[in-house]
Short mmCIF file of C-alpha atoms and ligand atoms in Angstrom, two decimals:
data_model
loop_
_atom_site.label_atom_id
_atom_site.label_comp_id
_atom_site.label_asym_id
_atom_site.label_seq_id
_atom_site.Cartn_x
_atom_site.Cartn_y
_atom_site.Cartn_z
CA UNK F 1 112.91 -261.54 -15.58
CA UNK F 2 110.78 -258.21 -15.15
CA UNK F 3 111.81 -257.50 -18.71
CA UNK F 4 110.21 -260.63 -19.85
CA UNK F 5 107.09 -259.60 -17.86
CA UNK F 6 106.85 -256.51 -19.31
CA UNK F 7 106.95 -258.15 -22.97
CA UNK F 8 103.97 -260.25 -22.13
CA UNK F 9 101.67 -257.44 -20.97
CA UNK F 10 98.53 -257.19 -22.75
CA UNK F 11 98.26 -254.20 -24.81
CA UNK F 12 94.97 -252.61 -25.38
CA UNK F 13 93.82 -250.17 -28.23
CA UNK F 14 93.31 -246.26 -27.70
CA UNK F 15 90.39 -245.13 -25.40
CA UNK F 16 87.49 -244.20 -27.51
CA UNK F 17 88.86 -245.76 -30.65
CA UNK F 18 86.92 -249.26 -31.06
CA UNK F 19 88.11 -252.44 -32.78
CA UNK F 20 85.22 -253.85 -35.54
CA UNK F 21 85.22 -257.37 -34.86
CA UNK F 22 84.30 -260.13 -36.98
CA UNK F 23 80.71 -260.78 -35.37
CA UNK F 24 79.94 -257.14 -36.02
CA UNK F 25 81.22 -257.49 -39.81
CA UNK F 26 77.95 -258.48 -41.19
CA UNK F 27 76.23 -255.31 -39.62
CA UNK F 28 78.68 -253.10 -41.30
CA UNK F 29 78.40 -254.72 -44.70
CA UNK F 30 74.88 -254.75 -44.51
CA UNK F 31 74.82 -251.07 -43.68
CA UNK F 32 77.55 -250.37 -46.22
CA UNK F 33 75.96 -252.00 -48.91
CA UNK F 34 72.54 -250.76 -48.24
CA UNK F 35 74.19 -246.76 -48.46
CA UNK F 36 76.16 -247.63 -51.60
CA UNK F 37 73.08 -248.78 -53.47
CA UNK F 38 70.97 -246.01 -52.52
CA UNK F 39 73.92 -243.50 -53.39
CA UNK F 40 74.28 -245.21 -56.77
CA UNK F 41 70.31 -244.51 -57.07
CA UNK F 42 71.10 -240.78 -56.97
CA UNK F 43 73.96 -240.63 -59.28
CA UNK F 44 76.66 -240.02 -56.65
CA UNK F 45 80.44 -240.96 -57.28
CA UNK F 46 82.79 -241.93 -54.59
CA UNK F 47 85.78 -239.96 -53.58
CA UNK F 48 88.67 -241.14 -51.00
CA UNK F 49 90.60 -238.33 -49.74
CA UNK F 50 93.86 -239.22 -46.82
CA UNK F 51 93.02 -239.12 -43.24
CA UNK F 52 95.60 -236.97 -42.68
CA UNK F 53 95.33 -233.32 -44.02
CA UNK F 54 97.48 -230.01 -43.04
CA UNK F 55 96.08 -228.65 -39.76
CA UNK F 56 95.61 -225.39 -41.65
CA UNK F 57 92.75 -226.93 -44.09
CA UNK F 58 90.50 -227.25 -40.84
CA UNK F 59 91.05 -224.31 -38.90
CA UNK F 60 90.55 -222.30 -42.07
CA UNK F 61 87.55 -224.60 -43.26
CA UNK F 62 85.90 -225.26 -40.31
CA UNK F 63 86.35 -222.29 -38.24
CA UNK F 64 88.61 -221.16 -35.45
CA UNK F 65 85.89 -220.84 -32.77
CA UNK F 66 84.20 -224.30 -33.16
CA UNK F 67 84.23 -226.96 -30.74
CA UNK F 68 86.18 -229.23 -33.16
CA UNK F 69 89.15 -226.80 -33.92
CA UNK F 70 89.16 -225.45 -30.28
CA UNK F 71 89.35 -228.93 -28.44
CA UNK F 72 88.67 -231.83 -30.41
CA UNK F 73 91.63 -232.33 -33.17
CA UNK F 74 94.35 -234.88 -33.09
CA UNK F 75 97.08 -232.41 -34.49
CA UNK F 76 100.72 -233.34 -34.23
CA UNK F 77 104.12 -232.07 -36.06
CA UNK F 78 105.26 -234.43 -38.37
CA UNK F 79 108.88 -235.35 -36.62
CA UNK F 80 110.62 -235.76 -39.83
CA UNK F 81 109.97 -232.55 -41.61
CA UNK F 82 108.15 -230.16 -39.41
CA UNK F 83 104.62 -229.91 -41.06
CA UNK F 84 101.48 -229.50 -38.77
CA UNK F 85 99.27 -232.16 -39.54
CA UNK F 86 95.72 -233.48 -38.34
CA UNK F 87 93.80 -236.67 -38.43
CA UNK F 88 90.58 -235.49 -39.92
CA UNK F 89 87.82 -234.63 -37.77
CA UNK F 90 85.53 -234.56 -40.70
CA UNK F 91 85.61 -234.65 -44.41
CA UNK F 92 83.66 -231.93 -46.19
CA UNK F 93 86.98 -229.31 -45.87
CA UNK F 94 88.88 -232.53 -47.44
CA UNK F 95 86.57 -233.17 -50.22
CA UNK F 96 86.45 -229.46 -51.28
CA UNK F 97 90.21 -229.09 -51.07
CA UNK F 98 90.50 -232.64 -53.30
CA UNK F 99 87.96 -230.66 -55.58
CA UNK F 100 89.80 -227.44 -56.04
CA UNK F 101 93.31 -229.04 -56.20
CA UNK F 102 92.14 -231.67 -59.11
CA UNK F 103 89.87 -229.05 -60.95
CA UNK F 104 87.12 -231.82 -60.63
CA UNK F 105 84.34 -229.04 -61.07
CA UNK F 106 85.58 -227.67 -64.35
CA UNK F 107 82.82 -229.23 -66.23
CA UNK F 108 79.94 -228.56 -64.03
CA UNK F 109 78.61 -229.66 -61.06
CA UNK F 110 79.50 -232.67 -59.18
CA UNK F 111 77.84 -235.26 -56.94
CA UNK F 112 80.42 -237.09 -54.74
CA UNK F 113 80.06 -239.30 -51.47
CA UNK F 114 82.70 -240.66 -48.97
CA UNK F 115 82.47 -243.17 -46.10
CA UNK F 116 85.39 -243.57 -43.65
CA UNK F 117 86.98 -242.79 -40.06
CA UNK F 118 86.94 -239.37 -38.60
CA UNK F 119 88.55 -238.47 -35.22
CA UNK F 120 87.82 -236.35 -32.66
CA UNK F 121 89.23 -235.73 -29.12
CA UNK F 122 85.88 -235.95 -27.12
CA UNK F 123 84.95 -237.74 -23.82
CA UNK F 124 83.82 -241.31 -24.93
CA UNK F 125 80.20 -242.57 -24.40
CA UNK F 126 77.57 -244.39 -25.91
CA UNK F 127 77.34 -242.78 -29.86
CA UNK F 128 80.56 -240.54 -29.05
CA UNK F 129 83.71 -242.04 -29.93
CA UNK F 130 87.26 -240.60 -30.71
CA UNK F 131 87.45 -242.46 -33.97
CA UNK F 132 84.26 -243.05 -35.53
CA UNK F 133 83.03 -243.15 -39.01
CA UNK F 134 80.60 -241.23 -41.17
CA UNK F 135 79.15 -241.57 -44.35
CA UNK F 136 78.72 -238.00 -46.20
CA UNK F 137 77.83 -236.43 -49.57
CA UNK F 138 78.74 -233.17 -51.02
CA UNK F 139 76.77 -231.97 -53.95
CA UNK F 140 79.23 -229.29 -55.31
CA UNK F 141 78.06 -226.58 -57.54
CA UNK F 142 74.28 -226.69 -57.09
CA UNK F 143 72.72 -223.23 -55.48
CA UNK F 144 68.93 -223.67 -55.59
CA UNK F 145 66.46 -225.49 -52.73
CA UNK F 146 66.30 -228.54 -55.15
CA UNK F 147 69.59 -229.75 -54.41
CA UNK F 148 69.17 -229.37 -50.53
CA UNK F 149 65.70 -231.16 -50.81
CA UNK F 150 67.33 -234.04 -52.63
CA UNK F 151 69.98 -234.73 -50.20
CA UNK F 152 67.39 -234.88 -47.83
CA UNK F 153 65.41 -236.97 -49.44
CA UNK F 154 68.32 -239.36 -50.02
CA UNK F 155 68.27 -239.68 -45.68
CA UNK F 156 64.65 -240.46 -46.05
CA UNK F 157 65.13 -243.28 -48.50
CA UNK F 158 68.21 -244.75 -46.75
CA UNK F 159 66.18 -244.93 -43.53
CA UNK F 160 63.40 -246.72 -45.42
CA UNK F 161 65.88 -248.80 -47.04
CA UNK F 162 67.43 -250.00 -43.69
CA UNK F 163 63.82 -250.41 -42.25
CA UNK F 164 64.43 -247.20 -39.63
CA UNK F 165 61.32 -245.55 -38.38
CA UNK F 166 61.03 -242.64 -35.97
CA UNK F 167 64.24 -240.55 -37.41
CA UNK F 168 62.50 -236.97 -37.54
CA UNK F 169 63.89 -233.91 -39.64
CA UNK F 170 64.57 -230.45 -38.31
CA UNK F 171 65.23 -227.74 -40.46
CA UNK F 172 66.23 -224.22 -40.20
CA UNK F 173 68.05 -221.31 -42.23
CA UNK F 174 70.95 -219.54 -41.32
CA UNK F 175 70.40 -217.06 -44.08
CA UNK F 176 73.42 -215.14 -45.62
CA UNK F 177 76.14 -213.27 -43.87
CA UNK F 178 74.76 -209.88 -43.90
CA UNK F 179 71.46 -211.39 -42.12
CA UNK F 180 73.68 -213.26 -39.50
CA UNK F 181 75.52 -210.06 -39.05
CA UNK F 182 72.12 -208.20 -38.11
CA UNK F 183 70.99 -210.68 -35.96
CA UNK F 184 74.30 -210.96 -34.27
CA UNK F 185 74.20 -207.26 -33.00
CA UNK F 186 70.80 -208.20 -31.37
CA UNK F 187 71.69 -211.62 -30.17
CA UNK F 188 74.89 -210.04 -28.27
CA UNK F 189 72.65 -207.16 -26.88
CA UNK F 190 70.29 -209.82 -25.71
CA UNK F 191 73.21 -212.36 -24.31
CA UNK F 192 74.85 -209.43 -22.45
CA UNK F 193 71.61 -208.36 -20.37
CA UNK F 194 71.92 -212.19 -19.03
CA UNK F 195 75.44 -212.55 -18.84
CA UNK F 196 75.33 -213.55 -15.12
CA UNK F 197 73.64 -216.62 -15.77
CA UNK F 198 75.52 -217.95 -18.70
CA UNK F 199 78.03 -220.65 -18.30
CA UNK F 200 81.73 -220.91 -19.38
CA UNK F 201 81.40 -222.04 -22.76
CA UNK F 202 78.31 -219.45 -23.51
CA UNK F 203 80.56 -216.56 -21.96
CA UNK F 204 83.55 -217.53 -24.06
CA UNK F 205 81.42 -217.58 -27.26
CA UNK F 206 79.36 -214.32 -26.43
CA UNK F 207 81.68 -212.33 -28.75
CA UNK F 208 83.31 -215.23 -30.82
CA UNK F 209 80.46 -217.22 -32.09
CA UNK F 210 77.21 -216.13 -30.20
CA UNK F 211 75.08 -218.09 -32.43
CA UNK F 212 76.58 -221.05 -30.83
CA UNK F 213 75.00 -220.30 -27.65
CA UNK F 214 71.77 -221.05 -29.00
CA UNK F 215 72.34 -224.56 -29.44
CA UNK F 216 73.69 -225.17 -25.79
CA UNK F 217 73.06 -228.38 -24.30
CA UNK F 218 73.02 -227.02 -20.46
CA UNK F 219 69.52 -227.34 -19.03
CA UNK F 220 69.95 -223.92 -17.26
CA UNK F 221 70.31 -222.10 -20.27
CA UNK F 222 67.61 -223.70 -22.30
CA UNK F 223 65.22 -220.69 -21.34
CA UNK F 224 67.30 -217.86 -22.38
CA UNK F 225 68.41 -219.60 -25.72
CA UNK F 226 64.57 -219.95 -26.39
CA UNK F 227 63.78 -216.68 -26.03
CA UNK F 228 66.75 -215.12 -27.66
CA UNK F 229 66.24 -213.17 -30.86
CA UNK F 230 65.72 -215.36 -33.90
CA UNK F 231 68.20 -215.66 -36.63
CA UNK F 232 65.10 -216.80 -39.00
CA UNK F 233 63.32 -213.37 -38.35
CA UNK F 234 66.29 -211.67 -39.83
CA UNK F 235 66.24 -213.17 -43.36
CA UNK F 236 65.65 -211.16 -46.43
CA UNK F 237 63.42 -212.01 -49.56
CA UNK F 238 66.07 -214.28 -51.32
CA UNK F 239 66.92 -216.29 -48.10
CA UNK F 240 63.30 -216.40 -47.58
CA UNK F 241 62.66 -218.00 -50.94
CA UNK F 242 64.91 -220.49 -50.94
CA UNK F 243 63.72 -221.86 -47.59
CA UNK F 244 60.29 -221.91 -48.75
CA UNK F 245 61.49 -223.73 -51.76
CA UNK F 246 62.96 -226.13 -49.92
CA UNK F 247 60.11 -226.80 -47.65
CA UNK F 248 57.70 -226.90 -50.73
CA UNK F 249 59.62 -229.67 -52.27
CA UNK F 250 59.84 -231.59 -49.07
CA UNK F 251 55.99 -231.31 -48.67
CA UNK F 252 55.53 -232.58 -52.38
CA UNK F 253 57.40 -235.39 -51.69
CA UNK F 254 55.70 -236.27 -48.28
CA UNK F 255 58.83 -235.44 -46.28
CA UNK F 256 57.28 -234.48 -42.36
CA UNK F 257 59.79 -232.00 -41.06
CA UNK F 258 59.88 -229.32 -38.07
CA UNK F 259 61.42 -225.65 -38.50
CA UNK F 260 63.84 -225.58 -35.38
CA UNK F 261 64.97 -221.96 -35.21
CA UNK F 262 67.76 -222.76 -32.84
CA UNK F 263 69.14 -225.37 -34.92
CA UNK F 264 72.69 -223.81 -35.93
CA UNK F 265 75.20 -226.43 -36.68
CA UNK F 266 78.62 -226.77 -34.98
CA UNK F 267 80.71 -225.80 -38.05
CA UNK F 268 81.02 -222.45 -39.23
CA UNK F 269 81.06 -222.80 -43.05
CA UNK F 270 76.99 -223.38 -43.14
CA UNK F 271 74.55 -220.89 -44.83
CA UNK F 272 70.91 -221.02 -45.56
CA UNK F 273 69.71 -224.44 -45.10
CA UNK F 274 71.06 -226.49 -42.04
CA UNK F 275 69.37 -229.96 -41.11
CA UNK F 276 69.35 -232.82 -38.69
CA UNK F 277 67.90 -236.04 -38.65
CA UNK F 278 67.12 -236.83 -34.84
CA UNK F 279 66.12 -240.26 -33.07
CA UNK F 280 64.94 -240.33 -29.47
CA UNK F 281 65.97 -243.93 -29.30
CA UNK F 282 69.93 -243.13 -28.53
CA UNK F 283 69.87 -240.75 -25.59
CA UNK F 284 71.59 -237.89 -25.78
CA UNK F 285 73.61 -238.67 -28.92
CA UNK F 286 70.47 -238.75 -30.78
CA UNK F 287 71.46 -236.75 -34.12
CA UNK F 288 72.16 -239.71 -36.60
CA UNK F 289 72.83 -237.21 -39.57
CA UNK F 290 73.60 -233.37 -40.15
CA UNK F 291 74.12 -231.34 -42.82
CA UNK F 292 73.19 -227.96 -45.07
CA UNK F 293 74.53 -225.56 -47.34
CA UNK F 294 78.00 -224.11 -47.22
CA UNK F 295 78.21 -221.74 -50.22
CA UNK F 296 81.09 -219.61 -49.04
CA UNK F 297 83.50 -222.64 -48.18
CA UNK F 298 84.61 -223.35 -51.97
CA UNK F 299 85.83 -219.88 -52.19
CA UNK F 300 87.41 -219.61 -48.44
CA UNK F 301 89.58 -222.61 -49.52
CA UNK F 302 90.87 -220.75 -52.40
CA UNK F 303 88.42 -222.19 -55.32
CA UNK F 304 86.03 -220.31 -57.61
CA UNK F 305 82.89 -219.02 -55.74
CA UNK F 306 80.71 -222.40 -55.91
CA UNK F 307 77.65 -223.08 -54.16
CA UNK F 308 77.60 -226.27 -52.30
CA UNK F 309 75.27 -228.65 -49.87
CA UNK F 310 75.88 -231.87 -48.19
CA UNK F 311 75.36 -234.13 -45.22
CA UNK F 312 77.52 -236.53 -42.89
CA UNK F 313 76.01 -239.46 -40.79
CA UNK F 314 77.46 -241.05 -38.00
CA UNK F 315 77.60 -244.80 -38.77
CA UNK F 316 77.99 -245.97 -35.15
CA UNK F 317 75.04 -244.19 -34.10
CA UNK F 318 72.51 -245.71 -37.10
CA UNK F 319 74.19 -249.38 -36.41
CA UNK F 320 73.36 -249.02 -32.62
CA UNK F 321 69.80 -248.27 -34.11
CA UNK F 322 69.72 -251.15 -36.30
CA UNK F 323 70.93 -253.51 -33.78
CA UNK F 324 68.48 -252.23 -31.28
CA UNK F 325 65.11 -252.91 -33.54
CA UNK F 326 66.63 -256.16 -34.91
CA UNK F 327 66.87 -254.80 -38.64
CA UNK F 328 69.83 -256.80 -39.63
CA UNK F 329 69.24 -259.94 -41.96
CA UNK F 330 70.98 -263.00 -40.74
CA UNK F 331 74.47 -263.55 -42.27
CA UNK F 332 75.10 -266.42 -44.40
CA UNK F 333 77.65 -268.93 -43.64
CA UNK F 334 79.77 -269.91 -46.71
CA UNK F 335 78.57 -272.74 -49.05
CA UNK F 336 80.87 -275.56 -48.44
CA UNK F 337 83.12 -276.76 -46.01
CA UNK F 338 85.69 -279.42 -47.62
CA UNK F 339 87.35 -282.13 -45.18
CA UNK F 340 89.90 -284.50 -46.29
CA UNK F 341 91.97 -287.04 -44.70
CA UNK F 342 95.34 -288.58 -46.16
CA UNK F 343 97.91 -287.05 -48.82
CA UNK F 344 96.39 -287.92 -51.76
CA UNK F 345 92.76 -286.53 -50.21
CA UNK F 346 94.39 -283.62 -49.11
CA UNK F 347 95.97 -282.59 -52.59
CA UNK F 348 92.79 -283.70 -54.18
CA UNK F 349 90.71 -281.54 -51.81
CA UNK F 350 92.53 -278.26 -52.79
CA UNK F 351 91.81 -279.13 -56.51
CA UNK F 352 88.06 -279.72 -55.69
CA UNK F 353 87.86 -276.44 -53.88
CA UNK F 354 89.00 -274.30 -56.33
CA UNK F 355 87.04 -276.10 -58.77
CA UNK F 356 83.88 -275.04 -56.74
CA UNK F 357 85.06 -271.40 -56.07
CA UNK F 358 85.61 -271.21 -59.99
CA UNK F 359 81.57 -271.72 -60.14
CA UNK F 360 80.97 -269.05 -57.55
CA UNK F 361 80.59 -270.95 -54.69
CA UNK F 362 82.28 -269.75 -51.32
CA UNK F 363 84.36 -272.63 -49.98
CA UNK F 364 86.51 -273.46 -46.47
CA UNK F 365 89.05 -275.95 -47.10
CA UNK F 366 90.03 -277.31 -43.74
CA UNK F 367 93.37 -276.57 -42.29
CA UNK F 368 94.64 -278.30 -39.33
CA UNK F 369 95.43 -276.39 -36.41
CA UNK F 370 98.49 -277.79 -35.41
CA UNK F 371 99.98 -279.26 -38.68
CA UNK F 372 98.93 -282.70 -37.95
CA UNK F 373 95.86 -284.37 -39.71
CA UNK F 374 92.66 -284.24 -37.66
CA UNK F 375 89.89 -286.62 -37.55
CA UNK F 376 86.86 -286.96 -39.44
CA UNK F 377 84.79 -286.36 -36.49
CA UNK F 378 86.67 -283.10 -35.42
CA UNK F 379 86.77 -282.04 -38.89
CA UNK F 380 83.13 -282.37 -39.11
CA UNK F 381 82.57 -280.18 -35.88
CA UNK F 382 84.48 -277.45 -37.51
CA UNK F 383 82.39 -277.75 -40.48
CA UNK F 384 79.11 -277.43 -38.55
CA UNK F 385 80.33 -274.59 -36.62
CA UNK F 386 81.58 -272.77 -39.90
CA UNK F 387 78.06 -272.36 -41.07
CA UNK F 388 78.36 -274.07 -44.37
CA UNK F 389 75.53 -275.53 -45.99
CA UNK F 390 77.38 -278.71 -47.14
CA UNK F 391 80.43 -280.73 -46.24
CA UNK F 392 82.28 -282.22 -48.95
CA UNK F 393 84.39 -285.36 -47.56
CA UNK F 394 87.44 -286.82 -49.17
CA UNK F 395 89.00 -289.74 -47.98
CA UNK F 396 91.67 -291.50 -49.80
CA UNK F 397 89.31 -294.22 -50.51
CA UNK F 398 87.05 -291.58 -51.94
CA UNK F 399 90.03 -290.28 -54.06
CA UNK F 400 90.71 -293.74 -55.06
CA UNK F 401 86.94 -294.26 -56.40
CA UNK F 402 86.64 -291.20 -57.91
CA UNK F 403 84.09 -289.86 -55.52
CA UNK F 404 83.21 -287.31 -52.92
CA UNK F 405 81.24 -287.60 -49.88
CA UNK F 406 78.33 -285.20 -49.61
CA UNK F 407 76.34 -284.25 -46.31
CA UNK F 408 74.18 -281.43 -45.76
CA UNK F 409 74.65 -279.42 -42.90
CA UNK F 410 71.77 -277.00 -42.49
CA UNK F 411 68.64 -275.54 -43.87
CA UNK F 412 65.95 -277.80 -45.32
CA UNK F 413 68.32 -280.00 -47.12
CA UNK F 414 69.88 -281.15 -43.80
CA UNK F 415 66.29 -281.78 -42.26
CA UNK F 416 64.78 -283.76 -45.01
CA UNK F 417 68.20 -285.66 -46.39
CA UNK F 418 70.43 -285.57 -43.32
CA UNK F 419 72.47 -288.87 -45.10
CA UNK F 420 75.87 -288.56 -46.79
CA UNK F 421 75.85 -288.89 -50.59
CA UNK F 422 78.63 -290.17 -52.58
CA UNK F 423 78.84 -288.07 -55.84
CA UNK F 424 80.82 -288.59 -58.73
CA UNK F 425 84.25 -285.90 -58.60
CA UNK F 426 83.11 -285.00 -62.20
CA UNK F 427 79.60 -284.17 -61.01
CA UNK F 428 80.30 -282.56 -58.07
CA UNK F 429 79.75 -278.72 -58.90
CA UNK F 430 76.77 -279.35 -60.88
CA UNK F 431 75.43 -281.62 -57.87
CA UNK F 432 76.13 -279.03 -55.26
CA UNK F 433 74.81 -275.70 -57.36
CA UNK F 434 71.62 -277.80 -57.77
CA UNK F 435 71.33 -278.81 -54.25
CA UNK F 436 71.66 -275.36 -53.37
CA UNK F 437 69.16 -274.02 -55.58
CA UNK F 438 67.02 -276.53 -54.29
CA UNK F 439 67.55 -275.95 -50.71
CA UNK F 440 67.06 -272.28 -51.15
CA UNK F 441 63.81 -272.86 -52.79
CA UNK F 442 62.47 -274.94 -50.05
CA UNK F 443 63.21 -272.42 -47.61
CA UNK F 444 61.48 -269.75 -49.78
CA UNK F 445 58.44 -271.47 -49.08
P1 ATP Q 1 77.45 -233.48 -31.79
O1 ATP Q 1 76.40 -232.31 -31.68
O2 ATP Q 1 76.64 -234.77 -31.48
O3 ATP Q 1 78.37 -233.37 -31.40
P2 ATP Q 1 78.20 -232.59 -34.32
O4 ATP Q 1 77.51 -231.28 -34.56
O5 ATP Q 1 79.55 -232.42 -33.67
O6 ATP Q 1 77.46 -233.40 -33.29
P3 ATP Q 1 78.75 -233.32 -37.01
O7 ATP Q 1 80.03 -232.65 -37.12
O8 ATP Q 1 77.70 -232.62 -37.67
O9 ATP Q 1 78.54 -233.63 -35.42
O10 ATP Q 1 78.56 -234.98 -37.34
C1 ATP Q 1 77.64 -235.45 -38.04
C2 ATP Q 1 77.56 -236.73 -37.57
O11 ATP Q 1 78.49 -237.60 -37.36
C3 ATP Q 1 76.65 -236.65 -36.30
O12 ATP Q 1 75.56 -235.97 -36.36
C4 ATP Q 1 76.96 -237.82 -35.63
O13 ATP Q 1 75.87 -238.71 -35.84
C5 ATP Q 1 78.08 -238.20 -36.01
N1 ATP Q 1 79.39 -237.80 -34.98
C6 ATP Q 1 79.62 -236.75 -34.86
N2 ATP Q 1 80.79 -236.67 -33.78
C7 ATP Q 1 80.51 -238.16 -33.49
C8 ATP Q 1 81.58 -238.75 -32.49
N3 ATP Q 1 82.61 -238.43 -31.93
N4 ATP Q 1 81.29 -240.00 -32.20
C9 ATP Q 1 80.06 -240.77 -32.85
N5 ATP Q 1 79.72 -240.17 -34.09
C10 ATP Q 1 79.65 -238.90 -34.12
MG1 MG Q 2 80.33 -232.51 -31.91
#
């Protein structure tokens, strides 16, 4: 008895990992198709790497003293062979790993993009999940500020294509390793003077990753962070020229930006340009995309020294903006719903539906829920609910006469000519295609 009860208990998904339900499928598809056409328009190629990688890739690639590696990774030992594996928390390291492994850069630079789920063990809240999705680009083998500018322009184009407004660009330069080292000495000295006021995280990072103290979200530390020595003041000519070059291109393309000297990014591998796109419409989780230049990474992961830059955007955060601002066009239902009654009609219905699909129409063929033939009335209810533009109706009588009933279900056609027409089976596809075109044109007026 108890055994039976246990079996019947409902199971739920893992906390912080969401189901994407059919009612949201259109939203995702709208976003993905808009993103893909933007990426194509810049000549980017898709790359798909596995969701699981060796843990070492991320500890080496992201840096030991980062939020991700310190506390957010889903790492486990493969019970069968003892390998240390991790669900990818981000995808730059994996794309770089794959590019080195398959020698993708042998014939010059590459523009790559990916989309897919990432995994971080964070406290779930609005805009912050344990499985979330990122779209990202990696421009591998480009050293100049023109590549930084291009990937930033791509984001602006995407916001425009999606109809999103009010997403603001912040940029900064993290300079080169020597410049960061000089800044670090002064930053540590400054933070030591305020050590009593620092929180746990800041104290822990004081000597390991003091730059991260500057982007603390703790309100109590804002003043200390704001008055700290600025890395940007430590840049020498070369870094300055890169940063100026970027700003010049952004200005020439009318991309507004602000320089945020405290913008440092969570991952260790960045140098020179870093940037974030931020909205104030999502509460605390306002960063929708973030990226920058990571020239040291490819060599650090065993490749030839190669300059590179990229960004990643949080899909869930962008979808929330699209929903809040009603920017998602309505989903189309399918074109035709075929209802049928009687054995001969059912056999015919299959043939008719396949013929309609051959011409490119989207067709739902009624299937009974209980294996019994349902009444026309209940089938028509389903046809209505499906959102189809037309019902095609087949009874044994119709089949004997070589005709089908056609009834407009929605749109202009349904309002104006609501009655059912008998159409010869041989003329059915042409009739429906003409009717679809006519109703689309009416709808455009
Ligand atoms: P945050 O400061 O919000 O933790 P991050 O610096 O960890 O962000 P990145 O690693 O730069 O974020 O990831 C790029 C983008 O991916 C973020 O700007 C955000 O839009 C999205 N993102 C990151 N973590 C999550 C998450 N846990 N849930 C949903 N989206 C996320
Ligand atoms: Mg984070």
